[in-house]
Amino acid sequence: MQAMINGESRKLPDGVTLLGVLSHLGLDPRAVVVEHNRVIVRRDGLDRVTVQNGDTIELVHFVGGG
Amino acid sequence: MSVATDTQIDHPLTIAGRTFRSRLMVGTGKYADNDTMVMALDASGAEVVTVAVRRVDLDRSKEASLLHYLDPERYFLLPNTAGCYTADDAIRYARLGREAGMSDFVKLEVIGDQQTLLPDVDGLLEAARTLCQEGFTVLAYTNDDLVTALRLEDAGCAAVMPLASPIGSGLGLLNPYNIRTIKSRLQVPVIVDAGVGTASDACVTMEQGVDGILMNTALAEARSPVLMARAMRWAVEAGRAAYLSGRMPRREVAVPSTPVEGMLD
Protein backbone atom coordinates (compact mmCIF):
# COMPACT_ATOMS: atom_id res chain seq x y z
CA MET A 1 0.00 0.00 0.00
CA GLN A 2 1.20 3.49 -0.84
CA ALA A 3 0.45 6.77 0.90
CA MET A 4 1.80 10.27 0.40
CA ILE A 5 3.57 11.35 3.57
CA ASN A 6 4.93 14.90 3.63
CA GLY A 7 4.91 14.95 -0.15
CA GLU A 8 6.74 11.65 -0.60
CA SER A 9 5.18 8.39 -1.70
CA ARG A 10 5.82 5.81 1.01
CA LYS A 11 5.14 2.09 1.17
CA LEU A 12 3.18 1.10 4.27
CA PRO A 13 1.90 -2.20 5.61
CA ASP A 14 -1.78 -2.93 4.92
CA GLY A 15 -4.12 -2.01 7.77
CA VAL A 16 -1.67 0.31 9.48
CA THR A 17 -3.12 3.02 11.70
CA LEU A 18 -1.86 6.59 11.89
CA LEU A 19 -0.23 5.74 15.20
CA GLY A 20 1.44 2.81 13.43
CA VAL A 21 2.74 5.19 10.74
CA LEU A 22 4.38 7.38 13.37
CA SER A 23 5.98 4.39 15.01
CA HIS A 24 7.09 3.08 11.58
CA LEU A 25 8.83 6.44 11.01
CA GLY A 26 10.29 6.62 14.51
CA LEU A 27 8.27 9.69 15.47
CA ASP A 28 6.98 10.52 18.94
CA PRO A 29 3.21 11.16 18.73
CA ARG A 30 3.62 13.94 21.30
CA ALA A 31 6.01 15.79 19.02
CA VAL A 32 4.00 15.94 15.79
CA VAL A 33 0.59 17.00 14.55
CA VAL A 34 -1.04 14.65 12.07
CA GLU A 35 -3.22 15.82 9.21
CA HIS A 36 -4.91 12.93 7.39
CA ASN A 37 -6.55 13.77 4.05
CA ARG A 38 -6.72 17.43 5.17
CA VAL A 39 -8.33 16.59 8.54
CA ILE A 40 -6.38 17.03 11.76
CA VAL A 41 -6.42 13.84 13.84
CA ARG A 42 -5.83 14.35 17.53
CA ARG A 43 -3.28 12.27 19.38
CA ASP A 44 -5.85 10.16 21.21
CA GLY A 45 -7.51 9.23 17.92
CA LEU A 46 -4.41 8.19 16.00
CA ASP A 47 -4.89 4.49 16.75
CA ARG A 48 -8.48 4.57 15.49
CA VAL A 49 -7.77 5.76 11.94
CA THR A 50 -6.61 3.16 9.42
CA VAL A 51 -4.61 4.39 6.46
CA GLN A 52 -6.01 3.56 3.02
CA ASN A 53 -4.09 3.24 -0.25
CA GLY A 54 -3.60 6.69 -1.79
CA ASP A 55 -4.16 8.65 1.42
CA THR A 56 -2.34 11.90 2.03
CA ILE A 57 -0.70 12.41 5.41
CA GLU A 58 1.06 15.52 6.65
CA LEU A 59 3.24 15.35 9.74
CA VAL A 60 4.15 18.78 11.05
CA HIS A 61 5.81 20.36 14.04
CA PHE A 62 7.09 23.74 15.18
CA VAL A 63 10.23 25.15 13.64
CA GLY A 64 11.87 28.53 14.06
CA GLY A 65 9.93 31.41 12.55
CA GLY A 66 9.21 35.10 12.89
CA MET B 1 -0.44 61.59 43.35
CA SER B 2 2.53 63.54 42.11
CA VAL B 3 3.29 63.83 38.45
CA ALA B 4 6.62 62.12 39.03
CA THR B 5 5.06 58.92 40.33
CA ASP B 6 2.08 59.15 38.01
CA THR B 7 4.28 58.93 34.93
CA GLN B 8 6.04 55.84 36.22
CA ILE B 9 2.85 53.82 36.21
CA ASP B 10 2.42 51.52 33.26
CA HIS B 11 0.00 48.69 32.77
CA PRO B 12 1.43 45.44 31.47
CA LEU B 13 0.67 44.38 27.93
CA THR B 14 -2.59 42.45 27.91
CA ILE B 15 -3.97 40.66 24.85
CA ALA B 16 -7.36 38.97 24.99
CA GLY B 17 -7.24 39.00 28.78
CA ARG B 18 -3.79 37.45 28.99
CA THR B 19 -1.05 39.58 30.53
CA PHE B 20 2.56 39.43 29.37
CA ARG B 21 5.67 40.50 31.23
CA SER B 22 7.40 42.11 28.24
CA ARG B 23 6.35 44.39 25.41
CA LEU B 24 9.05 42.83 23.26
CA MET B 25 8.11 39.73 21.30
CA VAL B 26 10.74 37.82 19.37
CA GLY B 27 10.89 35.27 16.60
CA THR B 28 12.86 32.03 16.58
CA GLY B 29 13.87 31.92 12.90
CA LYS B 30 17.20 32.30 11.15
CA TYR B 31 19.51 31.83 14.15
CA ALA B 32 22.87 30.24 13.39
CA ASP B 33 22.10 27.57 16.00
CA ASN B 34 19.61 26.84 18.74
CA ASP B 35 22.01 27.61 21.59
CA THR B 36 22.48 31.16 20.29
CA MET B 37 18.72 31.49 19.97
CA VAL B 38 18.17 30.37 23.55
CA MET B 39 20.69 32.91 24.85
CA ALA B 40 19.21 35.70 22.72
CA LEU B 41 15.69 34.91 23.90
CA ASP B 42 16.91 34.99 27.46
CA ALA B 43 18.65 38.34 26.98
CA SER B 44 15.60 39.86 25.27
CA GLY B 45 13.38 39.31 28.29
CA ALA B 46 10.58 38.38 25.91
CA GLU B 47 7.76 36.10 26.94
CA VAL B 48 5.97 35.78 23.60
CA VAL B 49 8.03 33.93 21.00
CA THR B 50 6.82 33.12 17.51
CA VAL B 51 7.19 29.74 15.87
CA ALA B 52 6.22 28.32 12.49
CA VAL B 53 4.50 25.11 11.42
CA ARG B 54 6.41 23.01 8.90
CA ARG B 55 6.71 19.41 7.76
CA VAL B 56 8.80 17.10 9.89
CA ASP B 57 11.96 16.11 8.01
CA LEU B 58 11.41 12.34 7.91
CA ASP B 59 15.09 11.66 7.34
CA ARG B 60 16.14 13.66 10.39
CA SER B 61 13.40 12.69 12.81
CA LYS B 62 15.88 11.90 15.58
CA GLU B 63 17.02 15.51 15.97
CA ALA B 64 15.79 17.48 18.97
CA SER B 65 12.78 19.57 18.06
CA LEU B 66 12.55 23.30 18.58
CA LEU B 67 10.28 22.74 21.59
CA HIS B 68 13.18 21.03 23.32
CA TYR B 69 14.85 24.46 23.51
CA LEU B 70 11.83 26.53 24.59
CA ASP B 71 10.85 26.19 28.23
CA PRO B 72 7.03 26.17 28.28
CA GLU B 73 7.06 27.63 31.80
CA ARG B 74 8.91 30.67 30.53
CA TYR B 75 7.83 31.26 26.95
CA PHE B 76 4.42 31.71 25.40
CA LEU B 77 4.50 30.17 21.93
CA LEU B 78 2.77 32.13 19.21
CA PRO B 79 2.40 30.07 16.03
CA ASN B 80 2.48 32.06 12.80
CA THR B 81 1.11 31.42 9.34
CA ALA B 82 4.22 32.73 7.58
CA GLY B 83 4.59 31.68 3.99
CA CYS B 84 0.85 31.46 3.35
CA TYR B 85 -0.43 33.27 0.28
CA THR B 86 -4.14 32.48 0.55
CA ALA B 87 -6.73 32.70 3.32
CA ASP B 88 -7.35 28.95 3.05
CA ASP B 89 -3.66 28.13 3.53
CA ALA B 90 -3.39 30.50 6.49
CA ILE B 91 -6.47 28.94 8.12
CA ARG B 92 -5.03 25.46 7.61
CA TYR B 93 -1.71 26.45 9.18
CA ALA B 94 -3.48 28.22 12.05
CA ARG B 95 -5.42 25.06 12.88
CA LEU B 96 -2.25 22.95 12.78
CA GLY B 97 -0.48 25.49 14.96
CA ARG B 98 -3.27 25.42 17.52
CA GLU B 99 -3.02 21.64 17.62
CA ALA B 100 0.76 21.70 18.02
CA GLY B 101 0.71 24.42 20.66
CA MET B 102 -1.06 25.07 23.88
CA SER B 103 -3.29 28.04 23.10
CA ASP B 104 -5.65 29.46 20.52
CA PHE B 105 -3.37 32.42 19.77
CA VAL B 106 -2.17 32.77 16.19
CA LYS B 107 -0.08 35.37 14.43
CA LEU B 108 -1.95 35.59 11.17
CA GLU B 109 -0.01 36.39 8.01
CA VAL B 110 -1.42 36.23 4.50
CA ILE B 111 1.27 37.37 2.11
CA GLY B 112 0.39 39.02 -1.19
CA ASP B 113 3.75 39.63 -2.85
CA GLN B 114 6.86 37.48 -2.85
CA GLN B 115 9.33 40.32 -3.32
CA THR B 116 8.13 42.62 -0.54
CA LEU B 117 6.23 40.08 1.60
CA LEU B 118 3.55 42.74 1.99
CA PRO B 119 0.16 41.43 3.15
CA ASP B 120 -2.76 40.44 0.94
CA VAL B 121 -5.39 42.55 2.68
CA ASP B 122 -8.41 40.74 1.18
CA GLY B 123 -7.05 37.33 2.14
CA LEU B 124 -6.02 38.60 5.55
CA LEU B 125 -9.50 39.91 6.37
CA GLU B 126 -11.15 36.74 5.10
CA ALA B 127 -8.86 34.52 7.17
CA ALA B 128 -9.20 36.79 10.22
CA ARG B 129 -13.01 36.61 10.12
CA THR B 130 -13.03 32.81 9.81
CA LEU B 131 -10.43 32.25 12.54
CA CYS B 132 -12.10 34.67 14.96
CA GLN B 133 -15.39 32.83 14.42
CA GLU B 134 -13.59 29.55 15.17
CA GLY B 135 -12.48 30.93 18.52
CA PHE B 136 -8.90 31.78 17.65
CA THR B 137 -7.19 34.72 19.31
CA VAL B 138 -5.91 36.42 16.18
CA LEU B 139 -2.96 38.80 16.08
CA ALA B 140 -2.95 40.04 12.51
CA TYR B 141 0.20 41.11 10.67
CA THR B 142 -0.82 43.94 8.36
CA ASN B 143 0.19 47.07 6.47
CA ASP B 144 0.54 50.37 8.27
CA ASP B 145 -2.89 51.24 6.90
CA LEU B 146 -5.57 52.59 9.23
CA VAL B 147 -8.60 51.33 7.30
CA THR B 148 -7.30 47.77 7.17
CA ALA B 149 -6.40 47.95 10.86
CA LEU B 150 -9.94 49.10 11.71
CA ARG B 151 -11.44 46.27 9.64
CA LEU B 152 -9.23 43.72 11.38
CA GLU B 153 -10.40 45.04 14.73
CA ASP B 154 -14.01 44.83 13.54
CA ALA B 155 -13.36 41.24 12.44
CA GLY B 156 -12.54 40.41 16.06
CA CYS B 157 -8.75 40.41 16.04
CA ALA B 158 -7.26 40.57 19.53
CA ALA B 159 -4.31 42.65 18.35
CA VAL B 160 -3.31 44.33 15.13
CA MET B 161 0.32 44.17 13.99
CA PRO B 162 1.23 46.80 11.45
CA LEU B 163 4.68 46.68 9.91
CA ALA B 164 7.41 49.25 10.54
CA SER B 165 8.89 48.28 7.16
CA PRO B 166 9.00 45.03 5.14
CA ILE B 167 9.80 41.74 6.88
CA GLY B 168 13.53 41.18 7.24
CA SER B 169 14.40 44.58 5.73
CA GLY B 170 15.81 46.27 8.83
CA LEU B 171 14.72 49.62 7.40
CA GLY B 172 13.17 50.76 10.67
CA LEU B 173 9.99 52.73 11.16
CA LEU B 174 9.20 54.25 7.76
CA ASN B 175 5.93 55.98 8.60
CA PRO B 176 5.58 57.02 12.25
CA TYR B 177 2.46 59.02 11.39
CA ASN B 178 0.62 55.96 10.12
CA ILE B 179 1.56 53.96 13.19
CA ARG B 180 0.46 56.78 15.53
CA THR B 181 -2.81 57.10 13.66
CA ILE B 182 -3.52 53.38 13.93
CA LYS B 183 -2.68 53.40 17.63
CA SER B 184 -4.92 56.39 18.28
CA ARG B 185 -7.93 54.80 16.60
CA LEU B 186 -7.84 51.17 17.76
CA GLN B 187 -9.07 49.78 21.05
CA VAL B 188 -7.12 46.51 20.76
CA PRO B 189 -3.34 46.45 21.30
CA VAL B 190 -1.15 47.57 18.42
CA ILE B 191 2.08 45.57 18.13
CA VAL B 192 4.49 46.74 15.46
CA ASP B 193 5.74 43.68 13.61
CA ALA B 194 8.62 43.58 11.14
CA GLY B 195 11.23 45.98 9.87
CA VAL B 196 13.02 47.00 13.05
CA GLY B 197 16.76 46.81 12.40
CA THR B 198 18.51 48.15 15.47
CA ALA B 199 17.79 49.47 18.95
CA SER B 200 17.07 53.06 17.91
CA ASP B 201 14.38 51.77 15.53
CA ALA B 202 12.74 49.93 18.41
CA CYS B 203 12.96 52.95 20.68
CA VAL B 204 11.45 55.34 18.12
CA THR B 205 8.71 52.83 17.41
CA MET B 206 7.78 52.52 21.08
CA GLU B 207 7.83 56.32 21.38
CA GLN B 208 4.84 56.39 19.03
CA GLY B 209 2.80 54.88 21.86
CA VAL B 210 2.31 51.39 20.47
CA ASP B 211 1.80 48.50 22.86
CA GLY B 212 4.72 46.36 21.76
CA ILE B 213 7.09 45.23 19.03
CA LEU B 214 7.73 41.86 17.44
CA MET B 215 11.09 41.29 15.77
CA ASN B 216 13.20 38.41 14.54
CA THR B 217 15.83 39.24 11.92
CA ALA B 218 17.22 42.20 13.87
CA LEU B 219 18.36 39.75 16.52
CA ALA B 220 19.13 36.68 14.43
CA GLU B 221 21.24 38.54 11.88
CA ALA B 222 23.11 40.78 14.31
CA ARG B 223 26.78 39.85 14.65
CA SER B 224 26.00 39.21 18.31
CA PRO B 225 22.34 38.25 18.64
CA VAL B 226 22.64 38.10 22.42
CA LEU B 227 24.00 41.63 22.72
CA MET B 228 21.43 42.97 20.28
CA ALA B 229 18.68 41.22 22.23
CA ARG B 230 19.79 43.05 25.35
CA ALA B 231 19.90 46.34 23.45
CA MET B 232 16.38 45.74 22.13
CA ARG B 233 15.09 45.01 25.60
CA TRP B 234 16.45 48.33 26.83
CA ALA B 235 15.27 50.15 23.72
CA VAL B 236 11.71 48.91 24.10
CA GLU B 237 11.69 49.87 27.77
CA ALA B 238 13.29 53.25 27.03
CA GLY B 239 10.89 54.02 24.21
CA ARG B 240 7.91 53.07 26.33
CA ALA B 241 9.10 55.21 29.24
CA ALA B 242 9.80 58.13 26.91
CA TYR B 243 6.31 57.84 25.44
CA LEU B 244 4.71 57.76 28.89
CA SER B 245 6.85 60.65 30.10
CA GLY B 246 5.38 63.04 27.54
CA ARG B 247 8.24 64.51 25.58
CA MET B 248 9.02 68.24 25.35
CA PRO B 249 7.68 70.10 22.34
CA ARG B 250 9.79 70.40 19.23
CA ARG B 251 10.82 74.01 18.56
CA GLU B 252 12.36 75.63 15.53
CA VAL B 253 14.31 78.02 17.79
CA ALA B 254 16.88 77.59 20.51
CA VAL B 255 15.87 78.21 24.11
CA PRO B 256 18.75 78.52 26.57
CA SER B 257 18.89 76.02 29.41
CA THR B 258 21.11 78.29 31.46
CA PRO B 259 19.78 81.52 33.04
CA VAL B 260 20.40 84.59 30.92
CA GLU B 261 20.14 86.76 34.05
CA GLY B 262 23.19 87.33 36.19
CA MET B 263 25.65 87.58 33.33
CA LEU B 264 28.65 89.86 33.94
CA ASP B 265 28.78 93.26 32.31
Coordinates of C-alpha atoms in Angstrom, one line a residue, chain B residues 9-264:
Chain B
I9 CA 2.8 53.8 36.2
D10 CA 2.4 51.5 33.3
H11 CA 0.0 48.7 32.8
P12 CA 1.4 45.4 31.5
L13 CA 0.7 44.4 27.9
T14 CA -2.6 42.5 27.9
I15 CA -4.0 40.7 24.9
A16 CA -7.4 39.0 25.0
G17 CA -7.2 39.0 28.8
R18 CA -3.8 37.5 29.0
T19 CA -1.1 39.6 30.5
F20 CA 2.6 39.4 29.4
R21 CA 5.7 40.5 31.2
S22 CA 7.4 42.1 28.2
R23 CA 6.4 44.4 25.4
L24 CA 9.1 42.8 23.3
M25 CA 8.1 39.7 21.3
V26 CA 10.7 37.8 19.4
G27 CA 10.9 35.3 16.6
T28 CA 12.9 32.0 16.6
G29 CA 13.9 31.9 12.9
K30 CA 17.2 32.3 11.2
Y31 CA 19.5 31.8 14.1
A32 CA 22.9 30.2 13.4
D33 CA 22.1 27.6 16.0
N34 CA 19.6 26.8 18.7
D35 CA 22.0 27.6 21.6
T36 CA 22.5 31.2 20.3
M37 CA 18.7 31.5 20.0
V38 CA 18.2 30.4 23.6
M39 CA 20.7 32.9 24.8
A40 CA 19.2 35.7 22.7
L41 CA 15.7 34.9 23.9
D42 CA 16.9 35.0 27.5
A43 CA 18.7 38.3 27.0
S44 CA 15.6 39.9 25.3
G45 CA 13.4 39.3 28.3
A46 CA 10.6 38.4 25.9
E47 CA 7.8 36.1 26.9
V48 CA 6.0 35.8 23.6
V49 CA 8.0 33.9 21.0
T50 CA 6.8 33.1 17.5
V51 CA 7.2 29.7 15.9
A52 CA 6.2 28.3 12.5
V53 CA 4.5 25.1 11.4
R54 CA 6.4 23.0 8.9
R55 CA 6.7 19.4 7.8
V56 CA 8.8 17.1 9.9
D57 CA 12.0 16.1 8.0
L58 CA 11.4 12.3 7.9
D59 CA 15.1 11.7 7.3
R60 CA 16.1 13.7 10.4
S61 CA 13.4 12.7 12.8
K62 CA 15.9 11.9 15.6
E63 CA 17.0 15.5 16.0
A64 CA 15.8 17.5 19.0
S65 CA 12.8 19.6 18.1
L66 CA 12.6 23.3 18.6
L67 CA 10.3 22.7 21.6
H68 CA 13.2 21.0 23.3
Y69 CA 14.8 24.5 23.5
L70 CA 11.8 26.5 24.6
D71 CA 10.8 26.2 28.2
P72 CA 7.0 26.2 28.3
E73 CA 7.1 27.6 31.8
R74 CA 8.9 30.7 30.5
Y75 CA 7.8 31.3 26.9
F76 CA 4.4 31.7 25.4
L77 CA 4.5 30.2 21.9
L78 CA 2.8 32.1 19.2
P79 CA 2.4 30.1 16.0
N80 CA 2.5 32.1 12.8
T81 CA 1.1 31.4 9.3
A82 CA 4.2 32.7 7.6
G83 CA 4.6 31.7 4.0
C84 CA 0.9 31.5 3.4
Y85 CA -0.4 33.3 0.3
T86 CA -4.1 32.5 0.6
A87 CA -6.7 32.7 3.3
D88 CA -7.3 28.9 3.1
D89 CA -3.7 28.1 3.5
A90 CA -3.4 30.5 6.5
I91 CA -6.5 28.9 8.1
R92 CA -5.0 25.5 7.6
Y93 CA -1.7 26.5 9.2
A94 CA -3.5 28.2 12.0
R95 CA -5.4 25.1 12.9
L96 CA -2.2 22.9 12.8
G97 CA -0.5 25.5 15.0
R98 CA -3.3 25.4 17.5
E99 CA -3.0 21.6 17.6
A100 CA 0.8 21.7 18.0
G101 CA 0.7 24.4 20.7
M102 CA -1.1 25.1 23.9
S103 CA -3.3 28.0 23.1
D104 CA -5.7 29.5 20.5
F105 CA -3.4 32.4 19.8
V106 CA -2.2 32.8 16.2
K107 CA -0.1 35.4 14.4
L108 CA -1.9 35.6 11.2
E109 CA 0.0 36.4 8.0
V110 CA -1.4 36.2 4.5
I111 CA 1.3 37.4 2.1
G112 CA 0.4 39.0 -1.2
D113 CA 3.7 39.6 -2.9
Q114 CA 6.9 37.5 -2.8
Q115 CA 9.3 40.3 -3.3
T116 CA 8.1 42.6 -0.5
L117 CA 6.2 40.1 1.6
L118 CA 3.5 42.7 2.0
P119 CA 0.2 41.4 3.1
D120 CA -2.8 40.4 0.9
V121 CA -5.4 42.6 2.7
D122 CA -8.4 40.7 1.2
G123 CA -7.0 37.3 2.1
L124 CA -6.0 38.6 5.6
L125 CA -9.5 39.9 6.4
E126 CA -11.2 36.7 5.1
A127 CA -8.9 34.5 7.2
A128 CA -9.2 36.8 10.2
R129 CA -13.0 36.6 10.1
T130 CA -13.0 32.8 9.8
L131 CA -10.4 32.2 12.5
C132 CA -12.1 34.7 15.0
Q133 CA -15.4 32.8 14.4
E134 CA -13.6 29.6 15.2
G135 CA -12.5 30.9 18.5
F136 CA -8.9 31.8 17.7
T137 CA -7.2 34.7 19.3
V138 CA -5.9 36.4 16.2
L139 CA -3.0 38.8 16.1
A140 CA -2.9 40.0 12.5
Y141 CA 0.2 41.1 10.7
T142 CA -0.8 43.9 8.4
N143 CA 0.2 47.1 6.5
D144 CA 0.5 50.4 8.3
D145 CA -2.9 51.2 6.9
L146 CA -5.6 52.6 9.2
V147 CA -8.6 51.3 7.3
T148 CA -7.3 47.8 7.2
A149 CA -6.4 47.9 10.9
L150 CA -9.9 49.1 11.7
R151 CA -11.4 46.3 9.6
L152 CA -9.2 43.7 11.4
E153 CA -10.4 45.0 14.7
D154 CA -14.0 44.8 13.5
A155 CA -13.4 41.2 12.4
G156 CA -12.5 40.4 16.1
C157 CA -8.7 40.4 16.0
A158 CA -7.3 40.6 19.5
A159 CA -4.3 42.6 18.3
V160 CA -3.3 44.3 15.1
M161 CA 0.3 44.2 14.0
P162 CA 1.2 46.8 11.4
L163 CA 4.7 46.7 9.9
A164 CA 7.4 49.2 10.5
S165 CA 8.9 48.3 7.2
P166 CA 9.0 45.0 5.1
I167 CA 9.8 41.7 6.9
G168 CA 13.5 41.2 7.2
S169 CA 14.4 44.6 5.7
G170 CA 15.8 46.3 8.8
L171 CA 14.7 49.6 7.4
G172 CA 13.2 50.8 10.7
L173 CA 10.0 52.7 11.2
L174 CA 9.2 54.3 7.8
N175 CA 5.9 56.0 8.6
P176 CA 5.6 57.0 12.2
Y177 CA 2.5 59.0 11.4
N178 CA 0.6 56.0 10.1
I179 CA 1.6 54.0 13.2
R180 CA 0.5 56.8 15.5
T181 CA -2.8 57.1 13.7
I182 CA -3.5 53.4 13.9
K183 CA -2.7 53.4 17.6
S184 CA -4.9 56.4 18.3
R185 CA -7.9 54.8 16.6
L186 CA -7.8 51.2 17.8
Q187 CA -9.1 49.8 21.0
V188 CA -7.1 46.5 20.8
P189 CA -3.3 46.4 21.3
V190 CA -1.1 47.6 18.4
I191 CA 2.1 45.6 18.1
V192 CA 4.5 46.7 15.5
D193 CA 5.7 43.7 13.6
A194 CA 8.6 43.6 11.1
G195 CA 11.2 46.0 9.9
V196 CA 13.0 47.0 13.1
G197 CA 16.8 46.8 12.4
T198 CA 18.5 48.1 15.5
A199 CA 17.8 49.5 19.0
S200 CA 17.1 53.1 17.9
D201 CA 14.4 51.8 15.5
A202 CA 12.7 49.9 18.4
C203 CA 13.0 53.0 20.7
V204 CA 11.4 55.3 18.1
T205 CA 8.7 52.8 17.4
M206 CA 7.8 52.5 21.1
E207 CA 7.8 56.3 21.4
Q208 CA 4.8 56.4 19.0
G209 CA 2.8 54.9 21.9
V210 CA 2.3 51.4 20.5
D211 CA 1.8 48.5 22.9
G212 CA 4.7 46.4 21.8
I213 CA 7.1 45.2 19.0
L214 CA 7.7 41.9 17.4
M215 CA 11.1 41.3 15.8
N216 CA 13.2 38.4 14.5
T217 CA 15.8 39.2 11.9
A218 CA 17.2 42.2 13.9
L219 CA 18.4 39.7 16.5
A220 CA 19.1 36.7 14.4
E221 CA 21.2 38.5 11.9
A222 CA 23.1 40.8 14.3
R223 CA 26.8 39.9 14.6
S224 CA 26.0 39.2 18.3
P225 CA 22.3 38.3 18.6
V226 CA 22.6 38.1 22.4
L227 CA 24.0 41.6 22.7
M228 CA 21.4 43.0 20.3
A229 CA 18.7 41.2 22.2
R230 CA 19.8 43.1 25.4
A231 CA 19.9 46.3 23.4
M232 CA 16.4 45.7 22.1
R233 CA 15.1 45.0 25.6
W234 CA 16.5 48.3 26.8
A235 CA 15.3 50.2 23.7
V236 CA 11.7 48.9 24.1
E237 CA 11.7 49.9 27.8
A238 CA 13.3 53.2 27.0
G239 CA 10.9 54.0 24.2
R240 CA 7.9 53.1 26.3
A241 CA 9.1 55.2 29.2
A242 CA 9.8 58.1 26.9
Y243 CA 6.3 57.8 25.4
L244 CA 4.7 57.8 28.9
S245 CA 6.8 60.7 30.1
G246 CA 5.4 63.0 27.5
R247 CA 8.2 64.5 25.6
M248 CA 9.0 68.2 25.3
P249 CA 7.7 70.1 22.3
R250 CA 9.8 70.4 19.2
R251 CA 10.8 74.0 18.6
E252 CA 12.4 75.6 15.5
V253 CA 14.3 78.0 17.8
A254 CA 16.9 77.6 20.5
V255 CA 15.9 78.2 24.1
P256 CA 18.7 78.5 26.6
S257 CA 18.9 76.0 29.4
T258 CA 21.1 78.3 31.5
P259 CA 19.8 81.5 33.0
V260 CA 20.4 84.6 30.9
E261 CA 20.1 86.8 34.0
G262 CA 23.2 87.3 36.2
M263 CA 25.6 87.6 33.3
L264 CA 28.6 89.9 33.9

